[in-house]
Short mmCIF file of C-alpha atoms and ligand atoms in Angstrom, two decimals:
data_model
loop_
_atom_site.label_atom_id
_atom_site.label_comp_id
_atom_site.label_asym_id
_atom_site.label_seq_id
_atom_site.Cartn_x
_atom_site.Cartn_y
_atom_site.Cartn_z
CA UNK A 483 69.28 80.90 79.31
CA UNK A 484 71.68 83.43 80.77
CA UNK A 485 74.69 82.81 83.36
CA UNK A 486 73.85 84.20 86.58
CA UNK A 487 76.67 87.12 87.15
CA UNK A 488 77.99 87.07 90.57
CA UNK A 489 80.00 90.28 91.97
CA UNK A 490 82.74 89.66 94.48
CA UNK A 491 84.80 92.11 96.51
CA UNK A 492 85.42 94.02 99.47
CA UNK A 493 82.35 95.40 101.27
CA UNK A 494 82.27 99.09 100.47
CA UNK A 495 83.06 98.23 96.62
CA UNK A 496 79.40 98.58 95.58
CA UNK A 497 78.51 94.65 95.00
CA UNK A 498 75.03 95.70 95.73
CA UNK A 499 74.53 99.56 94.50
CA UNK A 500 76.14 98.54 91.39
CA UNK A 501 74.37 94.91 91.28
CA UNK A 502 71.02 96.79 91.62
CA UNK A 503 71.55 98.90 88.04
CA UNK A 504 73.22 96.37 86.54
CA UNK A 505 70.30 94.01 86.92
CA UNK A 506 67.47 96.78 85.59
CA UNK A 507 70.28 97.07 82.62
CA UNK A 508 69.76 93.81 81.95
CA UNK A 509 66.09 93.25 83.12
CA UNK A 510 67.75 90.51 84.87
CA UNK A 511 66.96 89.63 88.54
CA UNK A 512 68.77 91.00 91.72
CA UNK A 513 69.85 88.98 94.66
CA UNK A 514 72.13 90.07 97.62
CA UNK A 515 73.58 87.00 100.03
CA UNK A 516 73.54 89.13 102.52
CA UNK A 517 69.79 90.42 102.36
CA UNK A 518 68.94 87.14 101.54
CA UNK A 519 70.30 85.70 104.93
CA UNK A 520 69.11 88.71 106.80
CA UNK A 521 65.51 87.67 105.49
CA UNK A 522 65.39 84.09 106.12
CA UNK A 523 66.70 84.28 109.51
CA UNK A 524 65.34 87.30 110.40
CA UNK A 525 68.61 88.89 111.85
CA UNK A 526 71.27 90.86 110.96
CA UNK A 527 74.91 90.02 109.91
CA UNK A 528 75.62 91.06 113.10
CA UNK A 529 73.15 89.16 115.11
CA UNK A 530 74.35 85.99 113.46
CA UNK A 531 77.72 86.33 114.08
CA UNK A 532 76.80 86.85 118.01
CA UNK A 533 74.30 83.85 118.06
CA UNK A 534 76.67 81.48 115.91
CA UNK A 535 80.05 82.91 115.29
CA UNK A 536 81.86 83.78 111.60
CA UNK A 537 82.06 79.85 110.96
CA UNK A 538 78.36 79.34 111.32
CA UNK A 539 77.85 82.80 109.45
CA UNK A 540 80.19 81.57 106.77
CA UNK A 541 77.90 78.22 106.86
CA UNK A 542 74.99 80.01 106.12
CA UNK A 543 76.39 81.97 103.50
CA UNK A 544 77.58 78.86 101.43
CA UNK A 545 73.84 77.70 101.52
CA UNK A 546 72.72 81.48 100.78
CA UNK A 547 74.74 81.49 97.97
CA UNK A 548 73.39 77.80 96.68
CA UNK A 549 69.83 79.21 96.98
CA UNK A 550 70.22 82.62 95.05
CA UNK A 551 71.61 81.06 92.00
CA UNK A 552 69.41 81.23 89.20
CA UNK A 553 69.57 82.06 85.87
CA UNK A 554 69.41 85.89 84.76
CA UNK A 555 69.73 86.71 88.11
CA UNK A 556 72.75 89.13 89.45
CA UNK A 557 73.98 88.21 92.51
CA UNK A 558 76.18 90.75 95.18
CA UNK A 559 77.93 88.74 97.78
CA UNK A 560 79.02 88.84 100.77
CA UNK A 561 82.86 90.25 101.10
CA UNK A 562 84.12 87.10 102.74
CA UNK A 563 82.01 85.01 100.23
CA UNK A 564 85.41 84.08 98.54
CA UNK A 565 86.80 82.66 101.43
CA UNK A 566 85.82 79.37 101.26
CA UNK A 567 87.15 77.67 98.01
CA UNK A 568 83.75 75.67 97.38
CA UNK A 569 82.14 79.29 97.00
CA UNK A 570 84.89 80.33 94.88
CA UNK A 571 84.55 76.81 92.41
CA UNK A 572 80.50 77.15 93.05
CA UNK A 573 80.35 80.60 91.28
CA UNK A 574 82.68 79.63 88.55
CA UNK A 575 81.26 76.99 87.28
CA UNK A 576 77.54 78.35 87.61
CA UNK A 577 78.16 81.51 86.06
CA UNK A 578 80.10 84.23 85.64
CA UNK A 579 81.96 85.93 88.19
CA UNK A 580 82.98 89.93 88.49
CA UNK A 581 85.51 91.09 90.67
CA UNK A 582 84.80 95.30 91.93
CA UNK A 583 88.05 96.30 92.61
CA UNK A 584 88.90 99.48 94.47
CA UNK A 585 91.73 100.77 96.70
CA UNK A 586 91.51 100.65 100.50
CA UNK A 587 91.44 104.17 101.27
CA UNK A 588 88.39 104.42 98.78
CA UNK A 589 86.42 101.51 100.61
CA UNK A 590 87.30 103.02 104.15
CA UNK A 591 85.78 106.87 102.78
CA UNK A 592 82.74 104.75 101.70
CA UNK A 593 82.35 102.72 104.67
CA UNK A 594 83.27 106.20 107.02
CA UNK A 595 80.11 108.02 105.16
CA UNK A 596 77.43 105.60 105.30
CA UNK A 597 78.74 103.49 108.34
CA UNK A 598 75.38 101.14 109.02
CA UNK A 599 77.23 99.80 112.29
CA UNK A 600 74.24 97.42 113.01
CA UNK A 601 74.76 95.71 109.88
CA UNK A 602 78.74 95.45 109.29
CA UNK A 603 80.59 93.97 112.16
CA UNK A 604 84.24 95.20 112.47
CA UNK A 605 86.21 91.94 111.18
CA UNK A 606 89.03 93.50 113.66
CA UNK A 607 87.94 96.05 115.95
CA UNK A 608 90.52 98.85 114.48
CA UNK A 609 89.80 101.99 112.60
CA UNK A 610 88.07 101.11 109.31
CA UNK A 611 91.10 102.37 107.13
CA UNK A 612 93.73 100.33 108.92
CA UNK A 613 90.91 97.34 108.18
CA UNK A 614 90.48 97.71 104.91
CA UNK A 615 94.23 97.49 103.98
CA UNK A 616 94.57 94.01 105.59
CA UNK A 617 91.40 92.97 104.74
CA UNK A 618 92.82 93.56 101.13
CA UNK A 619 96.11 92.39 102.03
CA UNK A 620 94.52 89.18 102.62
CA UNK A 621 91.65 88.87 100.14
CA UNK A 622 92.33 90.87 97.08
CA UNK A 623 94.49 87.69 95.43
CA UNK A 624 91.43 85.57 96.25
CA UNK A 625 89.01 88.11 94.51
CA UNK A 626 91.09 88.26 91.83
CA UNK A 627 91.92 84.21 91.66
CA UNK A 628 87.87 83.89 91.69
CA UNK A 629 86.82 86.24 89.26
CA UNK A 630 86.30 85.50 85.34
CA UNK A 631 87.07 89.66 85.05
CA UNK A 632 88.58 92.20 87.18
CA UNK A 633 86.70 95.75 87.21
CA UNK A 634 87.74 99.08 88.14
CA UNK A 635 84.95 100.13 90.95
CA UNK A 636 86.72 103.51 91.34
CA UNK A 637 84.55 105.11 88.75
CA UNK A 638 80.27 106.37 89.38
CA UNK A 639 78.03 103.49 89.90
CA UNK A 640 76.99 104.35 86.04
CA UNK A 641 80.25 103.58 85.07
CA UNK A 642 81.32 100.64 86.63
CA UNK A 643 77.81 99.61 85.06
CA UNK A 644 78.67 100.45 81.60
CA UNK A 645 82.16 98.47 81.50
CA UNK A 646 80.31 95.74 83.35
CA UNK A 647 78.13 95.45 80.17
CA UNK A 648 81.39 96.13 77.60
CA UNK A 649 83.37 93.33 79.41
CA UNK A 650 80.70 90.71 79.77
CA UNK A 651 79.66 91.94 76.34
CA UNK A 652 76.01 92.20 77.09
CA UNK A 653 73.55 94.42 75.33
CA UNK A 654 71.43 96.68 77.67
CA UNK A 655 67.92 94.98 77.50
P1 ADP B 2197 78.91 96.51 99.02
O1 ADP B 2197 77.57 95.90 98.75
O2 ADP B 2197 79.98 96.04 98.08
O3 ADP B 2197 79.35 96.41 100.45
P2 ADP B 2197 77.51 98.99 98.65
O4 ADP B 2197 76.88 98.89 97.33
O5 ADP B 2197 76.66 98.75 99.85
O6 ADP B 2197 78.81 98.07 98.72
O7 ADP B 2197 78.17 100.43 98.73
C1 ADP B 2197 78.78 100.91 99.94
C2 ADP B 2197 78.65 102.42 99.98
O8 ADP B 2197 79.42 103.00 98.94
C3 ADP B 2197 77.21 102.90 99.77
O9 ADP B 2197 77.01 104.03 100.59
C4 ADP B 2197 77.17 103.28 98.30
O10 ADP B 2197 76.26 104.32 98.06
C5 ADP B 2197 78.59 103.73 98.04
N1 ADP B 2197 79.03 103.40 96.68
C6 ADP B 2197 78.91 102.20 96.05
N2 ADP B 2197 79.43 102.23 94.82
C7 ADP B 2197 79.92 103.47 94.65
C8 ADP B 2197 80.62 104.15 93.56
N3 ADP B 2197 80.91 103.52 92.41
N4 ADP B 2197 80.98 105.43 93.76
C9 ADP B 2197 80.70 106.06 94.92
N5 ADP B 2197 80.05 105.50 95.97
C10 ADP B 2197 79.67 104.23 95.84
MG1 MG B 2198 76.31 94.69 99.87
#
């Protein structure tokens, strides 16, 4: 039986792009907490934060990430997933968790270029560089307090794939 492998980190770091290849690499599964709570409540991140506000989003997500666990399985979470310390303790002892570290500026270009608005509230309402250095400001000790390993995201989505495999030491399937 293999760990599940859960990637943490700032939205814009490629949790799911690089969760995606990593999972064929592996012929492992591929689950996304966000997807997953967009499909069983048939809104978006956005729509649930109107209806119920970020506590009962962050509610949701807690049980999202209880039902993706699995074995084989590699799991992108939500950015704010380590904000509750039960996720953080949840992930590490169920399986192995990957922090994809990148620099503000390099989230905000990603987030500026592909923007999908509908899907990823504003956590402050300013411009999405100024965001992403608090957001880090706040989180990036948490990411890194939560993770088993610390990747460089910075690199092509083949890239961060390959030292994913070389630092969880897993041959390609
Ligand atoms: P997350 O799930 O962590 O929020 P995504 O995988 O949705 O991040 O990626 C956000 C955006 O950045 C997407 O447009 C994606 O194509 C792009 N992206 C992701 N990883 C990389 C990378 N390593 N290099 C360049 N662009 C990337
Ligand atoms: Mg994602």
């Amino acid at each position: 039986m293999s760990l599940p492998i859960y990637l943490i980190g700032a939205r814009g770091c490629g949790k799911t792009t690089v969760g995606r290849a990593l999972s064929q690499a592996l012929a492992y599964a591929f689950s996304d907490t966000d997807y997953f709570l967009q499909q069983t409540t048939q809104q978006t991140v956005a729509g649930i934060v109107a209806a119920e506000g970020w506590e009962g989003f962050r509610r949701r997500e807690t049980q999202a990430l209880i039902a993706v666990t699995a074995p084989s399985t590699v799991i992108a979470t939500g950015g704010g997933m380590v904000l509750a310390e039960e996720n953080c303790r949840f992930m590490r002892e169920h399986g192995r968790v990957v922090y994809l570290k990148a620099d503000p500026e390099v989230l905000a270009s990603r987030l500026e270029a592909y923007p999908e608005e509908e899907q990823r509230p504003t956590l402050t309402g300013r411009p999405i560089a100024d965001e992403m250095v608090e957001v880090l400001s706040q989180r990036d000790r948490l990411y890194q307090q939560a993770a088993h390993h610390v990747i460089n995201a910075m690199q092509t989505p083949e890239q961060v794939v390959q030292t994913l495999l070389q630092t969880l030491s897993l041959a390609r399937a």
